Short mmCIF file of C-alpha atoms in Angstrom, two decimals:
data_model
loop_
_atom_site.label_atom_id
_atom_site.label_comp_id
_atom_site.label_asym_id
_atom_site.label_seq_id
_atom_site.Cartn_x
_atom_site.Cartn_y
_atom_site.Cartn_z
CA UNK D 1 19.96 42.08 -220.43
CA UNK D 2 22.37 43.35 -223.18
CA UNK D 3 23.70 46.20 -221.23
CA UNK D 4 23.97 43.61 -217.91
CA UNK D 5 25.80 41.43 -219.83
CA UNK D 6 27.97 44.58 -220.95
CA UNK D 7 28.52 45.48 -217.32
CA UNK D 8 29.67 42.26 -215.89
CA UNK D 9 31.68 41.52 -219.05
CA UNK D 10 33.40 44.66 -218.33
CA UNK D 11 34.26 43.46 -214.69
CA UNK D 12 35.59 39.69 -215.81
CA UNK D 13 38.03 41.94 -218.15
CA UNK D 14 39.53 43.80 -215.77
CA UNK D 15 40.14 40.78 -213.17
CA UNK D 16 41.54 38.70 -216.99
CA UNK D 17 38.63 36.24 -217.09
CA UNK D 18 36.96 35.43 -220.52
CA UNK D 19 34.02 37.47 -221.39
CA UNK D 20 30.79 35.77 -221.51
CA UNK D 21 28.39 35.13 -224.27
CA UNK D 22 24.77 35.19 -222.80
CA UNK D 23 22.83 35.82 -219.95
CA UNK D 24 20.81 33.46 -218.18
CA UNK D 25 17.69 34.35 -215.85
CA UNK D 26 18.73 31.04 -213.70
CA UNK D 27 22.21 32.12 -213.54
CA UNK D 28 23.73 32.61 -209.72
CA UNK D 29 25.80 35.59 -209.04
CA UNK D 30 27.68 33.75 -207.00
CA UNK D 31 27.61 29.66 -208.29
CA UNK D 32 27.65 30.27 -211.93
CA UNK D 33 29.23 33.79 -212.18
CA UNK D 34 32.06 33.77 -209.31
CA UNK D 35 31.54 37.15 -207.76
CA UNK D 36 32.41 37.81 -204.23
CA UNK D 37 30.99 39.96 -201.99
CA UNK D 38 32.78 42.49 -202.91
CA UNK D 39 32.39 41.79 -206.60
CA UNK D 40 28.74 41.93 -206.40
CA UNK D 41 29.26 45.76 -204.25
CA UNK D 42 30.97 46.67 -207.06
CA UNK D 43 28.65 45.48 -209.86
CA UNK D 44 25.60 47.10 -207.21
CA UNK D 45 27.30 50.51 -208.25
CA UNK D 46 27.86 49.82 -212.08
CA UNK D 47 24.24 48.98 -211.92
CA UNK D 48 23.11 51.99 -210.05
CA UNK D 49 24.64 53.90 -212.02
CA UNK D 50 23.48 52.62 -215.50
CA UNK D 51 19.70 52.51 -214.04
CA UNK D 52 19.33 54.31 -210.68
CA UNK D 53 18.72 51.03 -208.91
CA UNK D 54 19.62 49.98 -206.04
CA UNK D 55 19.65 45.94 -206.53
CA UNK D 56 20.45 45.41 -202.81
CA UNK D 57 19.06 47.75 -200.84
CA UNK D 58 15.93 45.63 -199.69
CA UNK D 59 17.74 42.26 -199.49
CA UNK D 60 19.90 39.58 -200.82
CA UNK D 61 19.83 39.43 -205.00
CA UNK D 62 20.83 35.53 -206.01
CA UNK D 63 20.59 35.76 -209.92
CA UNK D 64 20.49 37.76 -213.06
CA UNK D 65 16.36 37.08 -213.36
CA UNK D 66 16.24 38.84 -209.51
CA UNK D 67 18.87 41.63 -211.01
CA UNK D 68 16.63 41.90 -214.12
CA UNK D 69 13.17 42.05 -212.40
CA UNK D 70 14.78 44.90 -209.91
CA UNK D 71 16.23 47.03 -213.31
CA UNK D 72 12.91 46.21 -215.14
CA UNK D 73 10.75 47.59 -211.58
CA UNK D 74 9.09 44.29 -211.11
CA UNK O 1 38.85 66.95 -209.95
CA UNK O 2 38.50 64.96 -207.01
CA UNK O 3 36.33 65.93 -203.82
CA UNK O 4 36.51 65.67 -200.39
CA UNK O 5 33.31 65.92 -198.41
CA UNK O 6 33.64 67.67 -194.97
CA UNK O 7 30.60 67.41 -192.03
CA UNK O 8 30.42 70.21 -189.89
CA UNK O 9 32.63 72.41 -192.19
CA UNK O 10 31.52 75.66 -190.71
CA UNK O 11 33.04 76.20 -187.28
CA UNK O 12 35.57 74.73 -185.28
CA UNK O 13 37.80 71.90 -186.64
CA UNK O 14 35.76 71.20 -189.57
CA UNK O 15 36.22 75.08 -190.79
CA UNK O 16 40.14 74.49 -190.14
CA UNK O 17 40.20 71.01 -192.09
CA UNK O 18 38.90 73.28 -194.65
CA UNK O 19 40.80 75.75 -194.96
CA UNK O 20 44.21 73.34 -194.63
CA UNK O 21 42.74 71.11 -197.42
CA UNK O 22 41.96 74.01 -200.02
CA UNK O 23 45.50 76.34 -199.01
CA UNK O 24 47.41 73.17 -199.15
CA UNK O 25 46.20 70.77 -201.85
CA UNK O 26 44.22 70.74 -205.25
CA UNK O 27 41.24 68.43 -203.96
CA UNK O 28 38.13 70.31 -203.89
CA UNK O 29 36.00 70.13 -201.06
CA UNK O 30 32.21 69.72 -200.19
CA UNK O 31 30.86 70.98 -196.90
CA UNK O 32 27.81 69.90 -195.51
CA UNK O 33 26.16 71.17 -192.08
CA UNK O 34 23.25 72.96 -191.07
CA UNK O 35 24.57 75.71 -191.69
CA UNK O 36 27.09 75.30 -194.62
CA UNK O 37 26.28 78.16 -197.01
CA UNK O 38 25.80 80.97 -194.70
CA UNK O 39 29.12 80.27 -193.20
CA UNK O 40 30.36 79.78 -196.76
CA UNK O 41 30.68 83.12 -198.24
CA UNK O 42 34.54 83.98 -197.44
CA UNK O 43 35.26 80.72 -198.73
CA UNK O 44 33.02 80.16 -202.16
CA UNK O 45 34.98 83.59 -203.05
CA UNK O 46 37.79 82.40 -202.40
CA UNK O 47 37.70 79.17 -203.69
CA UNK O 48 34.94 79.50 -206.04
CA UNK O 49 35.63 76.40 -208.15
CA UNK O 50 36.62 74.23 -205.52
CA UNK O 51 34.19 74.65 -202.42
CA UNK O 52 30.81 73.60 -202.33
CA UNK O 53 28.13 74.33 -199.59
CA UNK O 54 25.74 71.57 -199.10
CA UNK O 55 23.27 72.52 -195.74
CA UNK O 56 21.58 69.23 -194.43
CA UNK O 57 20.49 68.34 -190.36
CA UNK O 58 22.75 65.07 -190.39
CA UNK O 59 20.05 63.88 -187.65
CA UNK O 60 18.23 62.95 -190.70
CA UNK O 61 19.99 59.90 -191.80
CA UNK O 62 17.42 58.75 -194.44
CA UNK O 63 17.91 61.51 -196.65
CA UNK O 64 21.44 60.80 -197.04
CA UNK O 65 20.71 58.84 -199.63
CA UNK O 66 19.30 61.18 -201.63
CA UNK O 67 21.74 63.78 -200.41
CA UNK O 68 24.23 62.01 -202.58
CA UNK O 69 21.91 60.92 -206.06
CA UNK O 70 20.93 64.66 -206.10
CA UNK O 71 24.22 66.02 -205.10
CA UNK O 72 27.19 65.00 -204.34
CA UNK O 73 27.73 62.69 -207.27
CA UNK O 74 26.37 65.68 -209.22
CA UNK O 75 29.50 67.83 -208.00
CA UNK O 76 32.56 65.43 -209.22
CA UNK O 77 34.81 61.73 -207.95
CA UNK O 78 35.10 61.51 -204.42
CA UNK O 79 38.24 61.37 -203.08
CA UNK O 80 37.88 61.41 -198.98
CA UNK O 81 35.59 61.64 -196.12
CA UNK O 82 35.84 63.56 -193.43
CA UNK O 83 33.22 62.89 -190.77
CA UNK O 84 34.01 65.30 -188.33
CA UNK O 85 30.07 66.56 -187.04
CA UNK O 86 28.98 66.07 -183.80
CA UNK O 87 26.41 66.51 -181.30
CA UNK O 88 27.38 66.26 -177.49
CA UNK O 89 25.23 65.24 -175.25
CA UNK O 90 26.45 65.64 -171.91
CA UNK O 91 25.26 64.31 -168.80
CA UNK O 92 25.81 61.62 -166.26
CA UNK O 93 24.16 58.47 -167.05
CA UNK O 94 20.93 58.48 -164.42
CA UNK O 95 19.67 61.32 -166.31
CA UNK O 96 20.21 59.64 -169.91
CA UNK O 97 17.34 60.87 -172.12
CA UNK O 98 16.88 58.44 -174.91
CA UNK O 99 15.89 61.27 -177.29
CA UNK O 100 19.14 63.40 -176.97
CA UNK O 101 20.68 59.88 -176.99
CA UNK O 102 19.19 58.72 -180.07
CA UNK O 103 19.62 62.46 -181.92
CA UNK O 104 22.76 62.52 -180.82
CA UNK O 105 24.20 58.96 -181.95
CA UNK O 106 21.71 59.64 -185.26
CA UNK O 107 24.55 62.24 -186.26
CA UNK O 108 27.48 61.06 -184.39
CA UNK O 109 27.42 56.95 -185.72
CA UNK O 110 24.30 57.00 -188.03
CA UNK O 111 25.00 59.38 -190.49
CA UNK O 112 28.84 59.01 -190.20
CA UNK O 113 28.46 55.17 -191.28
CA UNK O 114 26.01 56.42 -194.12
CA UNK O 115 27.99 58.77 -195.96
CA UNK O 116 31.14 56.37 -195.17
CA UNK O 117 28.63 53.95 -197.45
CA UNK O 118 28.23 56.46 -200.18
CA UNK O 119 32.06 57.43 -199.97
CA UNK O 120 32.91 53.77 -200.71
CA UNK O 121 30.22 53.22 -203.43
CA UNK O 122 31.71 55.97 -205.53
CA UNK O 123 35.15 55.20 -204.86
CA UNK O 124 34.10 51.89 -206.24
CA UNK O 125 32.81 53.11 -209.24
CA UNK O 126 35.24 55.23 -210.06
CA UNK O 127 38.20 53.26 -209.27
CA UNK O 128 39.49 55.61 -206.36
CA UNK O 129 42.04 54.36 -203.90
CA UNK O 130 40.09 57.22 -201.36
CA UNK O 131 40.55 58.03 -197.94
CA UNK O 132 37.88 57.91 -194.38
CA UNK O 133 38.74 60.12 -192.19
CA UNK O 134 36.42 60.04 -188.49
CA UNK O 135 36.73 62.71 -185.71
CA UNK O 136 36.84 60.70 -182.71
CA UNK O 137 37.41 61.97 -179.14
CA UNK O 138 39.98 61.62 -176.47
CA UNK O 139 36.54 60.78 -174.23
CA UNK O 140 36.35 57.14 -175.90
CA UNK O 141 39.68 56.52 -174.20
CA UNK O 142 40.01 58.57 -170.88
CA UNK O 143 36.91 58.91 -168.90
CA UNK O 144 35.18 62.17 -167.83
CA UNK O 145 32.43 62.56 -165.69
CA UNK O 146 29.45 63.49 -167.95
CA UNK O 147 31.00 61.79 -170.94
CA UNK O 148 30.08 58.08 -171.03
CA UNK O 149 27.05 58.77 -173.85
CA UNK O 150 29.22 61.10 -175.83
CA UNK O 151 31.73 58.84 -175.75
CA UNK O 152 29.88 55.84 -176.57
CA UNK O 153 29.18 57.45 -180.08
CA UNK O 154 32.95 57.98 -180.60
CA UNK O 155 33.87 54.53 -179.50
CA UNK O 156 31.30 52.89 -182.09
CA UNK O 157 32.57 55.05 -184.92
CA UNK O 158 36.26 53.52 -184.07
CA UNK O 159 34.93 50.33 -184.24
CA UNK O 160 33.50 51.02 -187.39
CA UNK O 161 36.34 52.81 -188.68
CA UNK O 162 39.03 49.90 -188.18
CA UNK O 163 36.00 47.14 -189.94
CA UNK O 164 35.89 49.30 -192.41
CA UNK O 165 39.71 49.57 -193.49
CA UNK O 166 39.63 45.69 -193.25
CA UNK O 167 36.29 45.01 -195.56
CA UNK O 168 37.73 47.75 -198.15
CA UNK O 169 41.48 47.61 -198.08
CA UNK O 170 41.67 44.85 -200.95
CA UNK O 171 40.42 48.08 -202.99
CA UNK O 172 42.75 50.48 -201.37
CA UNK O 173 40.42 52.47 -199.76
CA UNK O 174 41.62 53.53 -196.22
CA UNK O 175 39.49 54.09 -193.06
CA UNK O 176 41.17 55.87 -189.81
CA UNK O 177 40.33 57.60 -187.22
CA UNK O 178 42.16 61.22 -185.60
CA UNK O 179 41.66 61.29 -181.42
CA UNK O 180 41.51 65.11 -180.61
CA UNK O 181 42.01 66.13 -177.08
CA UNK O 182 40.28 69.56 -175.78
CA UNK O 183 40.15 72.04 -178.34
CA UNK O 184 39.02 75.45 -177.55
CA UNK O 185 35.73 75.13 -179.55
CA UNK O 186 32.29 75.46 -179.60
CA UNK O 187 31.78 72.14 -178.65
CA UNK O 188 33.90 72.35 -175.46
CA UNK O 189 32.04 76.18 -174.32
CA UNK O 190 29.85 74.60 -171.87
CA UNK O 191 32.77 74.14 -169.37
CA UNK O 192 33.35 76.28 -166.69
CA UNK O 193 37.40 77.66 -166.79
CA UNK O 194 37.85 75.32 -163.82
CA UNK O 195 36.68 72.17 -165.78
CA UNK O 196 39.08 72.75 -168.62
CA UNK O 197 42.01 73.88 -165.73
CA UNK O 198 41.56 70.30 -164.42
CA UNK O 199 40.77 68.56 -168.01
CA UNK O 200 44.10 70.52 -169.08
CA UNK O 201 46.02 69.08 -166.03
CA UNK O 202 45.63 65.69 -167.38
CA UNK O 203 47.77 65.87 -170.54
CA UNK O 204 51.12 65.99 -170.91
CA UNK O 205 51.73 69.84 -172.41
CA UNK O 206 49.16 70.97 -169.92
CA UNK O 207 46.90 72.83 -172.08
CA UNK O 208 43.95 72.72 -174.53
CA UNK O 209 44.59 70.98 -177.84
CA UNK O 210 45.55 73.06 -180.86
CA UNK O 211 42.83 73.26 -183.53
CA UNK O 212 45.24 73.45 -186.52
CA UNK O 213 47.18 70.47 -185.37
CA UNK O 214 44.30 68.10 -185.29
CA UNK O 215 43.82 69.52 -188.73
CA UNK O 216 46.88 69.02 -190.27
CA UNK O 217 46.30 65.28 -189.26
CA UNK O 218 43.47 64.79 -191.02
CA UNK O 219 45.20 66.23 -193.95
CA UNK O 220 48.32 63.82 -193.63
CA UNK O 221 45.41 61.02 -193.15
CA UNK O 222 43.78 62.17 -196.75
CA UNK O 223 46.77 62.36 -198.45
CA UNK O 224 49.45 59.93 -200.20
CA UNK O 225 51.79 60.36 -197.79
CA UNK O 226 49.82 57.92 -195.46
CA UNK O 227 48.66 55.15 -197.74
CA UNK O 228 50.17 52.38 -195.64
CA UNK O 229 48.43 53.74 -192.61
CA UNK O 230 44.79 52.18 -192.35
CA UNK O 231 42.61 50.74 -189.72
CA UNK O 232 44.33 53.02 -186.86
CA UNK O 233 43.73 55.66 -184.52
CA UNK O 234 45.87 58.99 -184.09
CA UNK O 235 45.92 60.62 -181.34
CA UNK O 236 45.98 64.61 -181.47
CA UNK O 237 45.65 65.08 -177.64
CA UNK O 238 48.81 66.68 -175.95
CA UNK O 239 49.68 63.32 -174.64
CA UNK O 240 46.85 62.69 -172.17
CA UNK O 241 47.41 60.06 -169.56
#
């Protein structure tokens, strides 16, 4: 969660929104976090390459549990 | 460094694209065909820090995936794609075999829209403002007898091509497409000298397309010089009509 919370942190920088404190499992990517389509592609490569997953490649991912459970293997 | 990948960099166009990208720039480039490192010799010594020989079938379009975790994101940023392989598969259309057809557009659209994924993912991660370059054909515009599957595969990957440069162009990433008339290549041997005669008789400067000049295109596409130029097709073709 730490190093997710690192990652997207790292994207709200560079676009000048306020880092975040915590991660929620219930959070949506796109509700409560305000990425786009294209935010989330880029996040899908930040991720793959931090892990070697893939979040996306079997299907839509709609929070940070579903991102967690995919890093984690679940 | 940045990279450039290449498909079907050992004969033909794709050895010229090559050759024009490591003589005239400092990108390094990444082959990949069935037959990339035997034809690769001349240029590994040559170019021995910036050429790379990858040999993969491009029918097989699920290992592309793990063409580029292994691979190609081993070797360095990449900076361009040039799909340029093909298969033809020439015939008129109440003889289509679905096989051929489906090898055919497995390499042609399949694997071209793959690596185009894999292109964009690392240009995402690393921040590059990179380049697609496809090798379309003259075929997807004029008709020719015998033509109507091969061309099918071309006209898809322009489709793909300009949806592409739309999606990514918020990122700067480019997507275009070079048209190449006849070229005097491997791909065209099958025709008899009369075929090409009457082919040649339909372009403007009345002869086969030159090689170097549909290179030197794709270059100019790849490079700086053309970063307003996305979403488009360029025509290489001696002005066929």
């Amino acid at each position: 969660m730490d190093q997710l919370l690192l990652i997207i942190n790292e994207m709200r920088e560079e676009d000048g929104n306020a880092p975040l404190e915590m991660l929620e499992d219930s959070m949506d990517l796109r509700d409560d976090l305000v990425l786009d389509s294209l935010m989330l592609a880029e996040l899908t490569v930040r991720i793959e390459s931090e892990f070697n997953v893939d979040i996306f490649e079997d299907g839509i991912v709609q929070t940070v549990g579903e991102i967690i459970a995919k890093i984690e293997g679940k | 460094m940045k990279w450039i990948i290449v498909t079907g960099d050992s004969r033909g166009v794709g050895r010229e694209i090559v050759q024009q990208i490591l003589s005239e720039t400092d990108f390094g480039v990444i082959g990949i065909s069935r037959s990339s490192i035997e034809a690769a010799d001349e240029l590994l010594a040559k170019y021995p820090d910036r050429f790379r020989a990858l040999s993969y079938d491009l029918t097989d379009v699920d290992g592309i995936k793990q063409l580029y975790m292994d691979k190609i994101r081993k070797i360095g940023p990449i900076h361009g794609l040039v799909n340029n392989s093909a298969m033809a598969y020439d015939d008129i259309v109440s003889n289509l075999n679905v096989q051929q057809l489906q090898q055919m557009f497995q390499v042609n659209v399949f694997s071209a829209m793959h690596l185009s994924k894999y292109a964009i993912r690392d240009m995402l991660l690393h921040k590059t403002q990179g380049s697609i370059v496809h090798i379309s054909s003259i075929s997807a515009h004029t008709g020719y007898k015998g033509l109507s599957m091969y061309a099918a595969s071309k006209g898809a990957i322009e489709a793909f091509s300009k949806n592409t440069a739309r999606e990514w162009g918020s990122k700067g990433i480019r997507s275009n497409c070079v048209v190449p008339g006849f070229m005097e290549t491997s791909m065209s041997s099958t025709l008899t000298d009369d075929q090409k005669a009457r082919i040649y008789q339909r372009t403007s400067l009345k002869k086969e397309t030159d090689v170097s000049s549909v290179a030197s295109t794709v270059l100019f596409l790849l490079s700086d010089q053309a970063k307003s130029i996305t979403g488009t097709v360029v025509h290489v073709d001696n002005g066929t009509i």
